[in-house]
mmCIF file of C-alpha atoms in Angstrom:
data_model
loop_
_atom_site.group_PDB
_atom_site.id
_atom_site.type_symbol
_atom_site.label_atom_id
_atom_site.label_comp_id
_atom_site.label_asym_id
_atom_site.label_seq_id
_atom_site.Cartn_x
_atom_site.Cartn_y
_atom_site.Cartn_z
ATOM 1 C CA UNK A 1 12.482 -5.949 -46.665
ATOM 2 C CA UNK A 2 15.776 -7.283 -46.527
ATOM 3 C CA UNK A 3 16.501 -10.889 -43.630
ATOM 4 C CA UNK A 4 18.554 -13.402 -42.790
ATOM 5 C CA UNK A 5 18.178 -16.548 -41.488
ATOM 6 C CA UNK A 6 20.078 -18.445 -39.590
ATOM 7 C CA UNK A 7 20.128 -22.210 -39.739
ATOM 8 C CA UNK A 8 21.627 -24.520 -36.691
ATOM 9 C CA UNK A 9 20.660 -28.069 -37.953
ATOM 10 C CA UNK A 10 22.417 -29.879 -40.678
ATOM 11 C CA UNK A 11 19.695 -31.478 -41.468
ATOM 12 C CA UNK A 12 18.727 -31.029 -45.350
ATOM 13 C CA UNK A 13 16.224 -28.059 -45.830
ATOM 14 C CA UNK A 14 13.064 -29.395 -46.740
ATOM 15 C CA UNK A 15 11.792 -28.411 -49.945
ATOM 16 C CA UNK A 16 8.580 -26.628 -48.221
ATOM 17 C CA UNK A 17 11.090 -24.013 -46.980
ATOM 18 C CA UNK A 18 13.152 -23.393 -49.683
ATOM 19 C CA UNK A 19 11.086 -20.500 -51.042
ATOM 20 C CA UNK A 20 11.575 -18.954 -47.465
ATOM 21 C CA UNK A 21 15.266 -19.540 -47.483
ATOM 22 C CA UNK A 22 16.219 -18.805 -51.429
ATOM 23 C CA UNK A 23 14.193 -15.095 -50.400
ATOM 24 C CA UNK A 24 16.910 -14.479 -47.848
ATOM 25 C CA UNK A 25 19.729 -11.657 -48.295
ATOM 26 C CA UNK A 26 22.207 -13.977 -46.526
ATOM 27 C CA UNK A 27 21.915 -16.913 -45.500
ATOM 28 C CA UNK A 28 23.985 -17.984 -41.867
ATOM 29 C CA UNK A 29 25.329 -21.712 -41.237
ATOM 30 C CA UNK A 30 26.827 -22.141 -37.384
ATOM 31 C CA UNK A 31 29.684 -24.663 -39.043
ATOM 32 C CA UNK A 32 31.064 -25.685 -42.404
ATOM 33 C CA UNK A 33 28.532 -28.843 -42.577
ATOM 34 C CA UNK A 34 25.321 -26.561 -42.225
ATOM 35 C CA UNK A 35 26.639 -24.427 -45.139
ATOM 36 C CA UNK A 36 27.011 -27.014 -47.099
ATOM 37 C CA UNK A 37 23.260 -27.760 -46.897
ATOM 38 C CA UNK A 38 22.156 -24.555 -47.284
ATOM 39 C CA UNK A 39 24.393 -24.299 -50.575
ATOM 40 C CA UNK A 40 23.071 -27.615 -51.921
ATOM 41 C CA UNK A 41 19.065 -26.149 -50.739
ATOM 42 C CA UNK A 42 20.021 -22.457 -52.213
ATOM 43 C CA UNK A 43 22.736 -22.555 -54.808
ATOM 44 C CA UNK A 44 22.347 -19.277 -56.095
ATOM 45 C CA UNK A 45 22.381 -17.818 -52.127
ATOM 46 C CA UNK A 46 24.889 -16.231 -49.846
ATOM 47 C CA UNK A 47 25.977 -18.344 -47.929
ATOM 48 C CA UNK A 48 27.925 -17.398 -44.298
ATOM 49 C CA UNK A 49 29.545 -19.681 -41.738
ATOM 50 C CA UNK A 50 29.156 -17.805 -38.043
ATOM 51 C CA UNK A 51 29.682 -20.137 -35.524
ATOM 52 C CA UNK A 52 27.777 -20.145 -32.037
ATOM 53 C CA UNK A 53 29.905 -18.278 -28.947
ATOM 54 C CA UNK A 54 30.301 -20.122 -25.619
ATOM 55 C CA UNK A 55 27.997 -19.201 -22.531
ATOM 56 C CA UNK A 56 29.871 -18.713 -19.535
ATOM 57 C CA UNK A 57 28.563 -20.153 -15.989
ATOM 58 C CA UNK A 58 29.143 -18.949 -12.688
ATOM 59 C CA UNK A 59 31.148 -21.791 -10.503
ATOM 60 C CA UNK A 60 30.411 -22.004 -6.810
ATOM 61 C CA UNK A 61 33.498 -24.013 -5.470
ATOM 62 C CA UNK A 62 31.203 -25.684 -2.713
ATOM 63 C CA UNK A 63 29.211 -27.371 -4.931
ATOM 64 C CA UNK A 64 32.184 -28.457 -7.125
ATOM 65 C CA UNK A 65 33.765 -30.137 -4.120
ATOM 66 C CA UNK A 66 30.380 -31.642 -3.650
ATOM 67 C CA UNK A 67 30.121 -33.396 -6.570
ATOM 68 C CA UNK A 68 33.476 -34.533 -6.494
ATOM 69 C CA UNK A 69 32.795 -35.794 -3.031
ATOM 70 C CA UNK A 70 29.320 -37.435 -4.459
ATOM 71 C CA UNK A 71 31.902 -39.747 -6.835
ATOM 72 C CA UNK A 72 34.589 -40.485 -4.325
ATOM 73 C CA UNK A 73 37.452 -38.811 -6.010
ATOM 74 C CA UNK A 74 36.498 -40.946 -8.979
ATOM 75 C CA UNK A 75 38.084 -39.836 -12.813
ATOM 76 C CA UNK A 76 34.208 -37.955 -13.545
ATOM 77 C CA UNK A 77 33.644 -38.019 -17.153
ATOM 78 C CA UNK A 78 30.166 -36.554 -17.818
ATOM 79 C CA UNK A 79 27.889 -36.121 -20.926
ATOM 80 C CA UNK A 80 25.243 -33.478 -20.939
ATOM 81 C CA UNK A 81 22.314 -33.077 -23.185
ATOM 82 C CA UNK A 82 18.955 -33.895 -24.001
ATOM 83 C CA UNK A 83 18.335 -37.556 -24.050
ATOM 84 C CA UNK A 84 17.161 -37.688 -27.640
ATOM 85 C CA UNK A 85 18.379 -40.872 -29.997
ATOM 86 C CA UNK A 86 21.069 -38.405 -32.068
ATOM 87 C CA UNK A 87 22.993 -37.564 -28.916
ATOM 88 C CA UNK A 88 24.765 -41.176 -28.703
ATOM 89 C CA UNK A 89 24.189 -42.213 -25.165
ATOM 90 C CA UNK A 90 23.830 -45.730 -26.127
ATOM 91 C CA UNK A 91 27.314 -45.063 -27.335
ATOM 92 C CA UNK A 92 28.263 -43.867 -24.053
ATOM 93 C CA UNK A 93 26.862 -46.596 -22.273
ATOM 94 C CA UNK A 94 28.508 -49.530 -24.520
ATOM 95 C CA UNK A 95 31.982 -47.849 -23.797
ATOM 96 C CA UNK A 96 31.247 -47.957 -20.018
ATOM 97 C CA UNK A 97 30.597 -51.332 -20.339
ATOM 98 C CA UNK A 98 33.749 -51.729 -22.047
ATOM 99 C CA UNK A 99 35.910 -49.547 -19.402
ATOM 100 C CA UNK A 100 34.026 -51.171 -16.338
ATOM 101 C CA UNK A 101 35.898 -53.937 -15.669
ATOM 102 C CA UNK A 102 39.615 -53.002 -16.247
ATOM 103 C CA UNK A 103 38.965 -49.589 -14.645
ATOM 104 C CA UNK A 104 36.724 -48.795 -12.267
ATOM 105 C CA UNK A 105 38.196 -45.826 -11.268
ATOM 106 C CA UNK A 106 36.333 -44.119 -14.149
ATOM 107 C CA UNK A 107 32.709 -42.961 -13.201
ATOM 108 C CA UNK A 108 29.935 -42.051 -16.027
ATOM 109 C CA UNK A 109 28.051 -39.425 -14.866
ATOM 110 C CA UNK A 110 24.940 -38.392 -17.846
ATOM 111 C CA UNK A 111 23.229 -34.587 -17.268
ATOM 112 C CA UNK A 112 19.981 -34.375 -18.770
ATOM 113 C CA UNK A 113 16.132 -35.724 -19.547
ATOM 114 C CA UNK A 114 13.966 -36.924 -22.459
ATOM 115 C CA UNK A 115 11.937 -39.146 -24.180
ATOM 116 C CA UNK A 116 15.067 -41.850 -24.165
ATOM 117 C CA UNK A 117 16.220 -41.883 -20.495
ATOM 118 C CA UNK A 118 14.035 -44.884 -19.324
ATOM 119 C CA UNK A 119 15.731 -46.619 -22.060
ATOM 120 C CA UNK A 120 19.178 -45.853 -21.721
ATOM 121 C CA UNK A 121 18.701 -46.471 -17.890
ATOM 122 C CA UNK A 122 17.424 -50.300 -18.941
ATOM 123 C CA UNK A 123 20.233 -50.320 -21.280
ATOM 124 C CA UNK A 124 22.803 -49.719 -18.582
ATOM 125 C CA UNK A 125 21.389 -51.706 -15.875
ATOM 126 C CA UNK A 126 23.747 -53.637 -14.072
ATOM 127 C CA UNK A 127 26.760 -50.868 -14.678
ATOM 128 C CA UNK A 128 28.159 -49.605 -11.771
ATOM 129 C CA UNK A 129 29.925 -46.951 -12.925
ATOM 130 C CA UNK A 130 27.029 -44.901 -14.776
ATOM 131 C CA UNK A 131 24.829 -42.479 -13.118
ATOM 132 C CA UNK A 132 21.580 -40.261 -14.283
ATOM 133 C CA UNK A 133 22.108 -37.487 -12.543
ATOM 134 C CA UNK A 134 19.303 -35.655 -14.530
ATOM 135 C CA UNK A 135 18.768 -32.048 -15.662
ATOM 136 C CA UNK A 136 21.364 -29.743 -13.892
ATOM 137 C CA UNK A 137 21.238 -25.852 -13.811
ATOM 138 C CA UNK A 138 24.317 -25.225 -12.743
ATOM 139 C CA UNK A 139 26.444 -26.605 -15.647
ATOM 140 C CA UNK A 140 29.693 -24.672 -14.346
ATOM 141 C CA UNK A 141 29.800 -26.626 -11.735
ATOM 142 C CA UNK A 142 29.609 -30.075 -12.997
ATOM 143 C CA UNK A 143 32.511 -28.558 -16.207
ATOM 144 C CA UNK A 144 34.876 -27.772 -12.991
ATOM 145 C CA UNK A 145 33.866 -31.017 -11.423
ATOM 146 C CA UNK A 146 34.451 -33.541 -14.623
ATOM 147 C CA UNK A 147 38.093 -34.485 -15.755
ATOM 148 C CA UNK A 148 36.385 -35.283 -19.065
ATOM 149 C CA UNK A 149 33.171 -34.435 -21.140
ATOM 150 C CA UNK A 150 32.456 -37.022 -23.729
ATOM 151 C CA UNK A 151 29.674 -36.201 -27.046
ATOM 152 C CA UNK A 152 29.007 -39.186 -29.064
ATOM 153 C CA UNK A 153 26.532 -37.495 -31.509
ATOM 154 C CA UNK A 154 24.970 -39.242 -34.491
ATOM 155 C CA UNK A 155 24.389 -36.046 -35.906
ATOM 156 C CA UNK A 156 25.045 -32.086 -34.534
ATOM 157 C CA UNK A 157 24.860 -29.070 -36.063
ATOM 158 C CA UNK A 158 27.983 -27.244 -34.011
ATOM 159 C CA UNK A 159 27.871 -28.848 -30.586
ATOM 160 C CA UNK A 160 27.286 -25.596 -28.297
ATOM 161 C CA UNK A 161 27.775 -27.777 -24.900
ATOM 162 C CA UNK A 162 31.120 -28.488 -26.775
ATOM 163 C CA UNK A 163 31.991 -25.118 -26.353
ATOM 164 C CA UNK A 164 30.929 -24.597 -23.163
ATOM 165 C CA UNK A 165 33.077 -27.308 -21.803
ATOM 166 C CA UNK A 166 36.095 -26.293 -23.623
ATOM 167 C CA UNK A 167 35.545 -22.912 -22.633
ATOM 168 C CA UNK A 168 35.899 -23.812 -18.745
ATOM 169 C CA UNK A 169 39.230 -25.786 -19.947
ATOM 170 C CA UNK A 170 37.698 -29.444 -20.007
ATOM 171 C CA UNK A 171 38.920 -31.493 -22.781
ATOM 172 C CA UNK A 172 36.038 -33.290 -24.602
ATOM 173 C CA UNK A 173 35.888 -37.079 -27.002
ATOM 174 C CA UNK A 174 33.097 -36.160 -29.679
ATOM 175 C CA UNK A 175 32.860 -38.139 -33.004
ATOM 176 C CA UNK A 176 33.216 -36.633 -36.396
ATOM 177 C CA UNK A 177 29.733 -35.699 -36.940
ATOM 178 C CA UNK A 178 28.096 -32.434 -38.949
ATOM 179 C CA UNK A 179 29.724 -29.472 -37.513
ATOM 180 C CA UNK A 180 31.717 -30.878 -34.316
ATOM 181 C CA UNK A 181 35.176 -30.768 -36.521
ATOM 182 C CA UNK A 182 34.593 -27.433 -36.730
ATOM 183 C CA UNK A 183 35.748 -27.144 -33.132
ATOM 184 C CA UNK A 184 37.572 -29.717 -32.247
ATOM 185 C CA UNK A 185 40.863 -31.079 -34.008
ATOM 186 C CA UNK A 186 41.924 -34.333 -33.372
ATOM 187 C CA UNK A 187 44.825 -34.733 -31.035
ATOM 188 C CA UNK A 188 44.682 -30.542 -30.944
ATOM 189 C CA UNK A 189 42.609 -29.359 -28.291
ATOM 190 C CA UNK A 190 40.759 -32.508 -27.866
ATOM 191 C CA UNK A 191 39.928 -36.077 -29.641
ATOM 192 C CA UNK A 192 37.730 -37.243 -32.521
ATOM 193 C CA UNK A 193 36.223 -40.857 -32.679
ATOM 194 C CA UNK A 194 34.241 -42.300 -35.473
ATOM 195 C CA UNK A 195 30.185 -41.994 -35.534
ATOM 196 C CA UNK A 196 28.881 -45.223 -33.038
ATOM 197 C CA UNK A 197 32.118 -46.573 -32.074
ATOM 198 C CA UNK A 198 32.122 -47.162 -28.631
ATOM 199 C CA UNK A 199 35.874 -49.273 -28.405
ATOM 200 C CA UNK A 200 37.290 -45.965 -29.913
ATOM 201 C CA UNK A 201 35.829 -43.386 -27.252
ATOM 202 C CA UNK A 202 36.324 -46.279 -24.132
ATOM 203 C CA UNK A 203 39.920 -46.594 -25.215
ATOM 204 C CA UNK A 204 40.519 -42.740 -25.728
ATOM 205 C CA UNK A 205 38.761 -41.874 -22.520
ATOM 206 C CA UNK A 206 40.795 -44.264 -20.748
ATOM 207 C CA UNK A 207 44.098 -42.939 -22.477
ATOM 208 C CA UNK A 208 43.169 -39.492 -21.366
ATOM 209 C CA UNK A 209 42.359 -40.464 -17.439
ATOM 210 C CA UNK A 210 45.448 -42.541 -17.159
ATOM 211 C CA UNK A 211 48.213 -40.169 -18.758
ATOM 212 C CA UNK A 212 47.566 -36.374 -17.231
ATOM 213 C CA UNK A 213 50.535 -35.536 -19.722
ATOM 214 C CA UNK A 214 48.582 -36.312 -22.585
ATOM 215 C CA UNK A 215 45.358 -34.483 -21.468
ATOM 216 C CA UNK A 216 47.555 -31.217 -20.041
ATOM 217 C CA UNK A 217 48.733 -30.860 -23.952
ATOM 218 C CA UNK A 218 45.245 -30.727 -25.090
ATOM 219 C CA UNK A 219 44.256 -28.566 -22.239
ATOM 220 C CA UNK A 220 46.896 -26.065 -23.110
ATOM 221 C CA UNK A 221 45.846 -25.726 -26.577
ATOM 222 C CA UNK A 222 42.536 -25.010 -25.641
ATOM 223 C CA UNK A 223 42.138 -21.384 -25.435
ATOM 224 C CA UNK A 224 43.904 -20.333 -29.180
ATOM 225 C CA UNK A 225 41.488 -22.630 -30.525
ATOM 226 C CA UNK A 226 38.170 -20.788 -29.371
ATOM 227 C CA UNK A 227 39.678 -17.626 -30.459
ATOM 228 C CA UNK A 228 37.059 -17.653 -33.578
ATOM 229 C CA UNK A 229 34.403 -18.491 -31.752
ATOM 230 C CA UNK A 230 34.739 -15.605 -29.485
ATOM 231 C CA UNK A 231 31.723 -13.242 -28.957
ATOM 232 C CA UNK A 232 33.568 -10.187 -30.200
ATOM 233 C CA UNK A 233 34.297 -12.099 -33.563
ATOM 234 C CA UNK A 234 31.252 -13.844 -33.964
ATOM 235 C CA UNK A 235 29.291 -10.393 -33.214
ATOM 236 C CA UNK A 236 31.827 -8.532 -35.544
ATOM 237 C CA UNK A 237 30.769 -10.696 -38.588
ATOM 238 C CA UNK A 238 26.650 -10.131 -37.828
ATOM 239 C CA UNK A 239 27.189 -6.746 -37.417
ATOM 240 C CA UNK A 240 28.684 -6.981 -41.113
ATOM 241 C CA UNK A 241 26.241 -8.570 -42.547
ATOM 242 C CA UNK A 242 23.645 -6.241 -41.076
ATOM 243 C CA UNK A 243 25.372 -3.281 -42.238
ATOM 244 C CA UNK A 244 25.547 -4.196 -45.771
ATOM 245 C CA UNK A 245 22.288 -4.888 -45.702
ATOM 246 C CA UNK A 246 20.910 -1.265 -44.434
#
């Protein structure tokens, strides 16, 4: 019987698997940098690059004013995920260390849980502009709320909370890493900073909260970038695969 698989780590495929995978009619990468390990793991495979789509969250405009309220009209720039070492919050936290004294109008706020929260609360002890806020549900909210969303990743596959953000029209700092070029040109629709460089995301963070110009531009370029991550196109191409497949 004919399958696919679909791979969204860019982690190397381990060699246990590759009998699974090399068996596979097609094989599916979410970005460029998945493909390529699937094409290094299957060389003889087909290999297809269909990115993830964006979720879209209900916003309740109460609860938006809340949280803006919560941070005293502060510039919120968030970062949501599971608190796992890959994600970069230490990053996070060394560039709020950086921006903390020269602008303190600029308030950290981190959404989400995991095995490396009580460390990356000891690690910013003594900041005064970084919050845990925890696990939130309602992640439309908090993407009206913010004036930036920043994704330090080590490592990521696509970056679906990427998407999301941009989606709602909230430019987002992410470094280079695995498949987060895939959606985000630098100086396009938002900005790129090098893996573990926290003086490069404080200083374009800062750039970004002090000159609304520069962030409108991004903003407005926004929405033609997503156009290929769209449902109907990403939906289109499975559909394709499926058929030649029946």
């Amino acid at each position: 019987m004919p399958y696919i698989i679909t791979r969204r780590i860019d982690n190397p495929v381990k060699k246990k698997s590759y009998r699974q995978y090399r068996a596979a009619s097609v094989l599916v990468g979410l970005s460029r940098a998945i493909c390529d390990c699937l094409k290094e793991a299957c060389p003889e495979s087909k290999v297809e690059r269909i990115p993830s789509s964006p979720v879209t969250y209900p916003v309740d405009e109460e609860q938006v004013k809340k949280i803006r309220s919560t941070y005293n009209g502060k510039t919120l720039v968030i970062q949501a995920a599971n608190m796992y070492e890959h994600k970069g919050f230490d990053v996070s936290i060394r560039a709020a260390e950086i921006v903390e004294k020269f602008h303190p109008e600029v308030q950290f706020v981190f959404l989400g849980d995991g095995r490396m929260r009580q460390e990356l609360e000891e690690q910013a002890s003594g900041l005064s502009n970084v919050h845990f806020a925890g696990k939130q549900a309602n992640m439309g909210d908090w993407f009206a709320a913010a004036d930036l969303m920043i994704h330090p990743a080590y490592t990521e596959g696509l970056g679906s909370v990427i998407l999301e953000a941009l989606n709602t029209g909230l430019p987002v700092i992410a470094t280079r890493a695995g498949g987060i070029p895939d959606i985000i040109e630098d100086g396009v629709n938002g900005h790129l900073v090098e893996i573990g460089n926290a003086q490069q995301l404080a200083e374009n963070l800062v750039l970004l909260s002090r000159f609304e110009s520069k962030k409108s531009i991004l903003v407005s370029n926004i929405a033609n970038s997503l156009q290929e991550f769209r449902i109907e196109h990403t939906a289109r191409k499975y559909i394709s695969i499926y058929e030649s497949l029946s």
